[in-house]
XYZ file of C-alpha atoms in Angstrom:
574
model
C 67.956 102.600 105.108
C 67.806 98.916 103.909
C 69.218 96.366 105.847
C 73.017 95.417 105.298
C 71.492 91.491 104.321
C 68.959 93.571 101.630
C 71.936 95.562 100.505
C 74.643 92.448 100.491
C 71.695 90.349 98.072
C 70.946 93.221 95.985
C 74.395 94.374 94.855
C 77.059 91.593 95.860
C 76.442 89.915 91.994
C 77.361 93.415 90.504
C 80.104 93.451 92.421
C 81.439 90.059 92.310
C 81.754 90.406 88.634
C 83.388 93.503 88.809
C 85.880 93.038 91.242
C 86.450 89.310 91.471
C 89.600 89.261 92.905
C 87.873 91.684 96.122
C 86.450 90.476 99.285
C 82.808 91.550 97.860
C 81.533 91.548 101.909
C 83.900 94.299 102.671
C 83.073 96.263 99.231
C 78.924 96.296 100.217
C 80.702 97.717 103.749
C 82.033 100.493 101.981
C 79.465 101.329 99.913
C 76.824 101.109 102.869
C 79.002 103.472 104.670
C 79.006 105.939 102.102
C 75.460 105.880 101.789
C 74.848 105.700 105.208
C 71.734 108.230 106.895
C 71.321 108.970 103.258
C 67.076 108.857 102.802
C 65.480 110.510 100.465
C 61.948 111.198 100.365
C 59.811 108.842 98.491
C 57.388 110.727 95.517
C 54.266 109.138 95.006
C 54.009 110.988 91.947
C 54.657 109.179 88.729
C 57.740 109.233 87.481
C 56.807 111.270 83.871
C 54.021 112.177 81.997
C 52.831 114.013 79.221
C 53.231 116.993 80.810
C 57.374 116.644 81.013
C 59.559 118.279 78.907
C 63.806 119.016 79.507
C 65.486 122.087 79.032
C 69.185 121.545 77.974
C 71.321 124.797 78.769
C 74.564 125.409 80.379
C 74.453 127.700 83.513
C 75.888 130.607 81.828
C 73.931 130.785 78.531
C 71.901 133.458 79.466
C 73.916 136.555 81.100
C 72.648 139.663 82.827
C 74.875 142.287 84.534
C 75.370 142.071 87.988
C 73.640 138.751 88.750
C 74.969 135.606 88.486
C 74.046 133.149 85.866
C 72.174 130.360 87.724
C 70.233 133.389 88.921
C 69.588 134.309 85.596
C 68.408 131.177 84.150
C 66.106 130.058 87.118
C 64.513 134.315 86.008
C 64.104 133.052 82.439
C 62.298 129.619 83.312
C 59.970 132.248 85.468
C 59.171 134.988 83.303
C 59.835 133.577 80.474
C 58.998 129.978 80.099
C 56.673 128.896 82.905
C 55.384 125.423 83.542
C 55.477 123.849 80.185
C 59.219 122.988 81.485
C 59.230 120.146 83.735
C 63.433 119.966 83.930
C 66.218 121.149 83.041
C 69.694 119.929 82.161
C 72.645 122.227 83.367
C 75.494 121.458 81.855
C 78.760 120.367 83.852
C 78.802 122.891 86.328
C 81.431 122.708 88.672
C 85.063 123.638 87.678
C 86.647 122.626 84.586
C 89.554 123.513 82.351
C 88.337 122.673 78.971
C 85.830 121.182 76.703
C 83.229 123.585 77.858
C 82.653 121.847 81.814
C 83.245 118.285 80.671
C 86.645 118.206 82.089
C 85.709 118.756 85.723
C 88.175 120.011 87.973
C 86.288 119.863 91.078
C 83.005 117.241 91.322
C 81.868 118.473 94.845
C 82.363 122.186 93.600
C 79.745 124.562 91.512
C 82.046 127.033 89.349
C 82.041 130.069 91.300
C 81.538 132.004 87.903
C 78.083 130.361 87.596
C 76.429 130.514 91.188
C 76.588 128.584 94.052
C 74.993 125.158 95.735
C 72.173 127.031 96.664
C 71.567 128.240 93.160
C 71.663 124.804 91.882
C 69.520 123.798 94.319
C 66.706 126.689 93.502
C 66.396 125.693 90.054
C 65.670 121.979 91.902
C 62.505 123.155 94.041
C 60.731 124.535 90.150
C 61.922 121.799 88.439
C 63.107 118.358 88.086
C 67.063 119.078 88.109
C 69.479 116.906 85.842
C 73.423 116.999 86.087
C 76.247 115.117 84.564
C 78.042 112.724 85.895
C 81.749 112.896 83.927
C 82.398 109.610 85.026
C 84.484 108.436 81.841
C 87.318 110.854 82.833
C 88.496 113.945 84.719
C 90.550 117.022 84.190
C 94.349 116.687 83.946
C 94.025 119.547 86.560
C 91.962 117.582 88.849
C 93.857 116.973 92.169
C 93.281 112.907 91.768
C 95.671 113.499 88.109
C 98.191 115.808 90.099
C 98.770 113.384 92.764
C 98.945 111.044 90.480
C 101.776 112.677 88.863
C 103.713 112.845 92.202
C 102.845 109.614 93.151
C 100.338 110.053 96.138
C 97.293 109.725 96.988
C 94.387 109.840 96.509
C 94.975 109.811 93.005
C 97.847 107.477 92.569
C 96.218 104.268 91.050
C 93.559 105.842 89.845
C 94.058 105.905 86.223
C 94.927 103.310 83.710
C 98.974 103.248 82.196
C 99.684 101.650 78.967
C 102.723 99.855 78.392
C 104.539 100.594 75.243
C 104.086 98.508 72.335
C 100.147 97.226 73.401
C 98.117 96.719 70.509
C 95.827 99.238 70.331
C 94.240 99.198 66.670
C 90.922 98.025 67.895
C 89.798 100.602 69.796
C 86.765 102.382 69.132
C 87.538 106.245 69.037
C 85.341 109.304 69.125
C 88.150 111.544 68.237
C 91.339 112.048 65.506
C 93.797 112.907 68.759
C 96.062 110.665 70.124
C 94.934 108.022 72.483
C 98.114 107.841 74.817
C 99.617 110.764 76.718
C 102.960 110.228 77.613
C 103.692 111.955 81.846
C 106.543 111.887 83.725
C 106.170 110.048 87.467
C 108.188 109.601 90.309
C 108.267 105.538 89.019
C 109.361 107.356 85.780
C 107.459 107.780 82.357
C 104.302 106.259 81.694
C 101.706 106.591 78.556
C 97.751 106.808 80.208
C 94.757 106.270 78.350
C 93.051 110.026 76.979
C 89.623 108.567 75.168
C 88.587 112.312 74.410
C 91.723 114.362 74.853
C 94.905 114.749 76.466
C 93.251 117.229 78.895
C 90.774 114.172 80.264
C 92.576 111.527 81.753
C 90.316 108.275 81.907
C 89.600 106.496 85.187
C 90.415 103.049 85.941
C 87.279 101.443 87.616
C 89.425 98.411 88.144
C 89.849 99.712 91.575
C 87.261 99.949 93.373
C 88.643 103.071 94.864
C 87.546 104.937 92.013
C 84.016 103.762 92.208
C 83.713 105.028 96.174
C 84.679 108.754 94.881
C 81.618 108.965 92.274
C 79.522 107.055 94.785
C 80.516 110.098 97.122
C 79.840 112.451 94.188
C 76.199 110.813 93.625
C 75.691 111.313 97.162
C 76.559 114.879 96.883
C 74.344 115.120 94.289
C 71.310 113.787 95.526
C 71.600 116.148 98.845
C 71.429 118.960 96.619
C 67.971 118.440 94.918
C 69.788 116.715 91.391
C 66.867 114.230 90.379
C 67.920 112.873 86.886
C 71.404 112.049 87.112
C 72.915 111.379 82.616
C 76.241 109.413 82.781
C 77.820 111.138 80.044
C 80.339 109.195 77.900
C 79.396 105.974 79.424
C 79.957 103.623 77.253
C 84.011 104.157 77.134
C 83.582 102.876 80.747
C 86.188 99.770 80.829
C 88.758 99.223 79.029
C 90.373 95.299 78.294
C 93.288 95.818 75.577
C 92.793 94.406 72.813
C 88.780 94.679 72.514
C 86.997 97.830 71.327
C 86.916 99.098 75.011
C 83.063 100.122 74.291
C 80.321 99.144 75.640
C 82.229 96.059 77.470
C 80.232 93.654 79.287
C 82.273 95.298 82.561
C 80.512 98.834 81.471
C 77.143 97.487 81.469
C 77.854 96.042 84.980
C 78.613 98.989 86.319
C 75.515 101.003 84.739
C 73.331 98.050 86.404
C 74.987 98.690 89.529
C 74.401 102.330 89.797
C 71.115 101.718 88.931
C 70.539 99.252 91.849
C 72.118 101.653 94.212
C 69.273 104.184 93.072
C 66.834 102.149 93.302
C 67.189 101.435 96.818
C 69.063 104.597 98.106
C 66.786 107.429 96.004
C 64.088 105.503 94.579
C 62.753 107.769 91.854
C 66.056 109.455 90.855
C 65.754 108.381 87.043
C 68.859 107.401 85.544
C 70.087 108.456 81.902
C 73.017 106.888 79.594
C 74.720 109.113 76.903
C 76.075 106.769 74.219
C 76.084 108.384 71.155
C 76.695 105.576 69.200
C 74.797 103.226 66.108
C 71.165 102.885 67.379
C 71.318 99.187 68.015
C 73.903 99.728 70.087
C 72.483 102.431 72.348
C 69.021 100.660 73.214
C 71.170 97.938 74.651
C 71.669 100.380 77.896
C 68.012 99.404 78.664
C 69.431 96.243 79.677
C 66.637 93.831 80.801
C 64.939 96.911 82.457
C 67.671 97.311 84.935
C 70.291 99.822 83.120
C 68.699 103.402 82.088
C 65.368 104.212 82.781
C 65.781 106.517 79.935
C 68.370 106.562 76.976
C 69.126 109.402 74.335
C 67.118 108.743 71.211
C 70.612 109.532 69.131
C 69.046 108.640 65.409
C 66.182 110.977 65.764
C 68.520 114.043 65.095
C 70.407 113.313 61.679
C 67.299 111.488 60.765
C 65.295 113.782 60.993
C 67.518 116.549 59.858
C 68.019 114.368 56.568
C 64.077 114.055 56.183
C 63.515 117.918 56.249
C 66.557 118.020 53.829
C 65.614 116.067 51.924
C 62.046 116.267 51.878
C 61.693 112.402 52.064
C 60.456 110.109 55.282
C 61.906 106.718 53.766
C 64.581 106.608 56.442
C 63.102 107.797 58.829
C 59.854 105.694 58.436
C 62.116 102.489 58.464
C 63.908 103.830 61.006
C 60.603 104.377 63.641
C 59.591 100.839 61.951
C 62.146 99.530 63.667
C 62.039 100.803 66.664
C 60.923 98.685 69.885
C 58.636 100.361 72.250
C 60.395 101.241 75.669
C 60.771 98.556 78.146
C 57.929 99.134 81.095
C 59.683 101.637 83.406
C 61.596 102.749 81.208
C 61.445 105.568 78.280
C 63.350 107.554 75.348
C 64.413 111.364 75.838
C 64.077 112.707 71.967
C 65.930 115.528 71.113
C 67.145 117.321 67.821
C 69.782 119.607 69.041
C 72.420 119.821 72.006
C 75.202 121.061 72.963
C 77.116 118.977 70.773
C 77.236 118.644 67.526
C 74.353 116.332 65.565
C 75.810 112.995 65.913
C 76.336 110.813 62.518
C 77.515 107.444 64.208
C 73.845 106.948 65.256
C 72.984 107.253 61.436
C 75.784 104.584 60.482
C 73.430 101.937 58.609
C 70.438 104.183 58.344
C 71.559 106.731 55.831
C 73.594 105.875 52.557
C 76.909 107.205 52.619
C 76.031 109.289 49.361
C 73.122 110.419 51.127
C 75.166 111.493 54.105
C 77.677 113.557 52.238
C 74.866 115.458 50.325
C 73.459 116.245 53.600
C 76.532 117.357 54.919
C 76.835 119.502 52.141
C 73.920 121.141 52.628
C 74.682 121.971 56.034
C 78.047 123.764 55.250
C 76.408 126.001 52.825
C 74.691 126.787 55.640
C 77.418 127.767 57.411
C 77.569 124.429 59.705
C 81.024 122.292 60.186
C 82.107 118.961 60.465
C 83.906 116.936 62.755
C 85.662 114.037 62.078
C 86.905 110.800 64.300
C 90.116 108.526 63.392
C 89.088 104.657 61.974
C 91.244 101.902 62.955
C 92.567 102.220 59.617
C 93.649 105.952 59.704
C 91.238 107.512 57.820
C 88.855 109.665 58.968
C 85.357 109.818 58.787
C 82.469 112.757 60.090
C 81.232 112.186 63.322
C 79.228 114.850 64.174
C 77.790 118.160 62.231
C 78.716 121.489 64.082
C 75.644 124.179 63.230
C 72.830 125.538 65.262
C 69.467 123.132 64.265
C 67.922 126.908 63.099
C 70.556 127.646 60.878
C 70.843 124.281 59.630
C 67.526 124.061 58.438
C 67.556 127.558 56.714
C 67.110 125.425 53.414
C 67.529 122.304 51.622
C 69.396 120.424 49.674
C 67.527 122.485 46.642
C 68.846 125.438 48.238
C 67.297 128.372 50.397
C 63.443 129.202 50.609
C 60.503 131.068 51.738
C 59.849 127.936 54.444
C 62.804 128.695 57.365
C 60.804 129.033 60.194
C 57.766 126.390 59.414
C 60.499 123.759 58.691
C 62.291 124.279 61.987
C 59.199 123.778 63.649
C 57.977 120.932 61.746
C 61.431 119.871 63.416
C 60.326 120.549 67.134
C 56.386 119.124 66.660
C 57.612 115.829 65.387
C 59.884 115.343 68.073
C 57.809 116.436 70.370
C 55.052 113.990 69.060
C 57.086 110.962 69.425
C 57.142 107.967 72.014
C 59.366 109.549 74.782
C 59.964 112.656 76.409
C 60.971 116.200 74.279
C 63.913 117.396 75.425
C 64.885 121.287 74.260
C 68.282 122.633 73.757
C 67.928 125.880 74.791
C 69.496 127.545 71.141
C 66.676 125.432 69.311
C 63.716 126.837 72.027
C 65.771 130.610 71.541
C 66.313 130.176 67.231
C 69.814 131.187 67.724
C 71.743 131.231 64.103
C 75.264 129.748 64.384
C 77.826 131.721 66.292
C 80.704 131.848 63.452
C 82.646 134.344 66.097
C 82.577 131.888 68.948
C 83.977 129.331 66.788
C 86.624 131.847 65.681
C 87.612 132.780 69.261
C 87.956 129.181 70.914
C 89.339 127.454 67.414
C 86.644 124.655 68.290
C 84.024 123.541 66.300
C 80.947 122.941 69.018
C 81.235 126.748 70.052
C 79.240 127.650 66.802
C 76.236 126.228 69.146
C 76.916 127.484 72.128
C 76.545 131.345 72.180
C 76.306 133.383 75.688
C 73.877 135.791 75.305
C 72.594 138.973 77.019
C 69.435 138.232 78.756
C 67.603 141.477 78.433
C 68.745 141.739 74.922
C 66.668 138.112 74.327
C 63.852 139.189 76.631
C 63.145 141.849 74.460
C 63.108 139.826 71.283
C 60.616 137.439 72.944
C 58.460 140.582 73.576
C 58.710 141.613 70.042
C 55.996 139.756 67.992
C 57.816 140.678 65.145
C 60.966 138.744 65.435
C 61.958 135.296 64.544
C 62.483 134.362 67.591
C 59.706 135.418 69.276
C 57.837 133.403 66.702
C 59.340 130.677 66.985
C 59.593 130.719 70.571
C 56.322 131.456 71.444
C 54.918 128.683 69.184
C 56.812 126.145 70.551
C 55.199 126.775 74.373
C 51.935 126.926 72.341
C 52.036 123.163 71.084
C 53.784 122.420 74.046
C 51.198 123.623 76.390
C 48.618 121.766 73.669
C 50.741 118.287 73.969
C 50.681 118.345 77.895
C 47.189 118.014 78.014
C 47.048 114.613 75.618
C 46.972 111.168 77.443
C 47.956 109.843 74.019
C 51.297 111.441 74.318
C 51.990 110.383 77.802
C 56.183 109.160 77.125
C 54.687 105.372 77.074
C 51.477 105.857 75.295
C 50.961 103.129 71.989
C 52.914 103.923 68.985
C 52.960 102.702 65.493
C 54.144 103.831 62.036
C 51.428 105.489 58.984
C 52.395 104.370 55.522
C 51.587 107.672 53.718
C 53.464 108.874 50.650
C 56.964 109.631 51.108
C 55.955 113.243 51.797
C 54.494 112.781 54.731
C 55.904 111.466 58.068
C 53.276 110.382 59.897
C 52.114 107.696 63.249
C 49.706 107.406 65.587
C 49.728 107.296 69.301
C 47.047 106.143 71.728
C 46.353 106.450 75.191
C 47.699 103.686 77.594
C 43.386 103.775 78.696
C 42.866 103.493 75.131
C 40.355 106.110 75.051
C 42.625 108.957 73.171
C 44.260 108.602 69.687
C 45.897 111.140 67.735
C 47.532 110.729 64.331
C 50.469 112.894 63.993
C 50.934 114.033 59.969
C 53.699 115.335 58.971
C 54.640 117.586 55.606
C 57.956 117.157 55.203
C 58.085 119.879 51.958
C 58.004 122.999 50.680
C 55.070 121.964 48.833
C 51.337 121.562 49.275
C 50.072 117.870 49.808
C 46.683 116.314 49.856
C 45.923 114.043 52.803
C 42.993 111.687 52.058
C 41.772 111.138 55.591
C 40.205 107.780 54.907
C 44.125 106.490 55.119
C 43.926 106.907 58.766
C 41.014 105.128 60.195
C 39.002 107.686 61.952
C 36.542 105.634 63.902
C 33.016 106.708 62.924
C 31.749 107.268 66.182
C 34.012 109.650 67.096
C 34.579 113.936 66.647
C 38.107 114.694 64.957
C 39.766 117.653 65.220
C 42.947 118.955 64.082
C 44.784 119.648 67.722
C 46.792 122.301 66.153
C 44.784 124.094 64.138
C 41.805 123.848 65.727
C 39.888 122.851 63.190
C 37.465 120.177 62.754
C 37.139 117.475 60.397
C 33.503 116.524 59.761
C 34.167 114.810 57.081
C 36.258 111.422 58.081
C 36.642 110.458 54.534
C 37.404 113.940 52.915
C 40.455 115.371 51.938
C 42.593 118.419 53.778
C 45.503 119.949 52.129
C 48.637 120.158 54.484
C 50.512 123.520 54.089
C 54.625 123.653 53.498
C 55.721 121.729 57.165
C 52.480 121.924 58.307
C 51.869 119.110 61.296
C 48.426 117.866 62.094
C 47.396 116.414 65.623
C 44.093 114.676 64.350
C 42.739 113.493 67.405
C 39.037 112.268 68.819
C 39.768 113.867 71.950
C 39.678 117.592 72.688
């Protein structure tokens, strides 16, 4: 336990810019207290590696009868996936009465559908163990809203009332609903803020009330094994009428604080922003190495979906260009699917808007939807494409092929190969098509992605070498199992762009030891290309070998032929 003089230097700034109007010596009191015999054991192990991958599933994804879900999915990371899954995500898993967990009910419960604490708490002795923290908003349900609504506490001043006739127009929103809900209190009617929907009733961190109860939450958290801990719609944090009420100066504050907390109460706990938002805007939640130790690599999704589309690496070659390498300590989780939809904000600036819309149309011929958010103008504009990755890459913009499956995992080796750690949604890893009936019976567009399914009924298909999935299951473990044992992909290794033709995608990593390179080539088409390898600087003193293939490559100034989607991991290390 630090010392209350450690703790008073560490986080009084935070604080004192947060709450100015507080006595910040009595706020580092509270906090203390709430943290108080809290110690968590210190890891000497590094924090990642190349051997870490993320599994992104909610608890109830996988069903069997007669056992309860978290039982289920801790049996499938067993038999089925093993090792080459360092942690998993589970989805918001306490109570909740809509938007699939993300309007919790209950923080300090685990939905009694799903399992239990101790459940939870299994999965955390396999694996690294990441929840969300809903700390934007909470569910109109929640006891904190119904108290507010009959004026007690605790509850009562907790969320943030909007008098009528406030000028509103600049505020950034993810959705077309309206922003105000108008309640009846016992102080009479009042309008509070609804960022998402009127069923998630934002917080007001103004009071520092409202920061003890997630500090409690964290707590909670921590006891129960929860290592990574993603602060999901963070960047709506704070609101000041009449800015855009994202990512406010007040927001970042707050991230910095919680990070400062971990570091000194659960050193090691690695702390993840989602802000699914333009890219320029998200890598700001690395602060100056003291925000997220890891942010959500938002662009790599409709960029890459528009590459394989498209058949074309231009924008996503500027793209990676542009990218800075991850502050020390800190790293990018890559992913290509979730259980949202694909985001199109974080392609604002990085894909034409012509470009976009033939995309888009693409991926509804494919049987994929679109969402759309509300400008400050009234229109509306698509913010994120509903479709299962699998199903959306079932063919291009030319229209369907012969190439389904090596495209879609084209899609998983490249982001697998890139600066960061791969993260899996667990309908990408499974090659489940879109569920057109889910979307049918809940009337809402992110349930074509998020199909329950029977456990033994997928077990089998993995057995069956036969089936798609299987194939594209078991290939996936295979260059996952290859990737984990390649310094040069360690989540901080060297990076830097290849300028190939347009056809390719390709960069090269290396080895923080310098001792490992591999060049990662992409095909991004349904065509055969020729790769002359004299583009890549093999060094002459060295073996190469294609990683995946297992072939080698005697001649360093030849010519190999990439396949439709083929990748190549040319590497001097084996």
């Amino acid at each position: 336990m630090p010392e209350s003089s450690n703790l008073q230097e560490s986080i009084q700034y935070h604080l004192q810019f947060l709450y100015p109007q507080e006595n910040h010596l009595q706020l580092v009191d509270q906090i203390a207290a709430i943290f108080a015999d809290y110690e968590k054991p210190v890891s000497l192990k590094e924090i990642w590696s190349e051997q870490d991958a993320l599994l992104i599933t909610y608890g109830d994804t996988l069903l069997h009868e007669g056992e309860r879900p978290l039982e289920t999915l801790q049996r499938f990371l067993n038999e089925k996936v093993g090792e080459t899954i360092s942690s998993v995500h589970i989805l918001p898993f306490s109570p909740f009465s809509s938007d699939d967990g993300f309007s919790v009910i209950d923080y300090l419960k685990i939905n009694p559908k799903l399992g239990d604490w101790e459940d939870v708490a299994e999965i955390g002795k396999e694996h690294r163990l990441m929840a969300d923290l809903v700390i934007n908003h909470t569910s109109a349900e929640s006891e904190w809203f119904q108290n507010y609504l009959a004026g007690k506490s605790p509850g009562k001043d907790y969320f943030i009332e909007v008098e009528e006739g406030e000028d509103l127009t600049e505020v950034v929103r993810p959705r077309a609903s309206p922003l105000l809900r108008h309640v009846e209190t016992p102080d009479g009617p009042k309008s509070v803020w609804c960022t998402f929907s009127h069923d998630q009733i934002d917080l007001n961190f103004r009071n520092p009330e409202v920061l003890y109860e997630f500090l409690r939450i964290i707590r909670r958290y921590l006891e129960e094994g929860v290592q990574i801990i993603r602060l999901d719609a963070i960047g709506y944090l704070w609101k000041e009428i009449g800015t855009t009420c994202i990512h406010l100066p007040e927001t970042h504050e707050m991230v910095r604080l919680l990070r400062t907390l971990l570091d000194i109460y659960a050193p090691g706990t690695i702390l993840i922003t989602e802000t699914n938002v333009p890219n320029h805007e998200n890598l700001t939640y690395f602060g100056n190495t003291n925000e997220a130790h890891m942010i959500y690599n938002f662009s790599l999704a409709p960029l890459l979906l528009h590459a394989l589309l498209a058949g074309t690496s231009k924008h996503l070659k500027t793209w990676l260009m542009s990218m800075p390498p991850a502050p020390v300590g800190c790293t990018y989780l890559n992913f290509t699917a979730s259980h949202d939809g694909i985001g199109m904000r974080p392609a604002e600036g990085l894909i034409s808007e012509p470009e976009q819309a033939e995309m888009i149309e693409s991926i509804r011929n494919a049987g994929g939807l679109c969402s759309t958010r509300k400008l400050s103008d009234g229109s509306e504009k698509v913010y994120e494409i509903n479709v299962t990755l699998f199903d959306a890459l079932k063919a291009t913009i030319q229209g369907p092929d012969d190439y389904h499956i090596p495209r879609f995992l084209c899609s998983q080796t490249i982001m697998m190969s890139l600066e960061g750690i791969p993260a899996f949604y667990i309908h990408s890893l499974l090659a489940t098509p879109n569920d057109a009936k889910g979307v049918e019976h809940t009337g809402r567009f992110r349930s074509i992605n998020r199909k329950q399914l029977n456990y033994d009924e997928i077990s089998a298909e993995l057995d069956n070498p036969s089936s798609s999935r299987a194939n594209v299951f078991h290939e996936i473990l295979r260059r996952m199992k290859i990737r984990g044992q390649q310094p040069a992909f360690s989540p901080n290794a060297t990076q830097f762009t290849l300028h190939l033709n347009s056809h390719f995608f390709a960069f090269w990593r290396q080895s923080v030891n310098r001792q490992q390179s591999i060049f990662c080539v992409n095909n991004l088409t349904s065509k055969k290309h020729k790769l002359q390898l004299s583009q890549l600087n093999l060094i002459s003193t060295d073996n190469w070998v294609d990683l995946l293939s297992e072939k080698s490559l005697q001649n360093r100034t030849g010519i190999v032929t990439l396949e439709p989607y083929q990748t190549m991991w040319i590497t001097n290390r084996k």
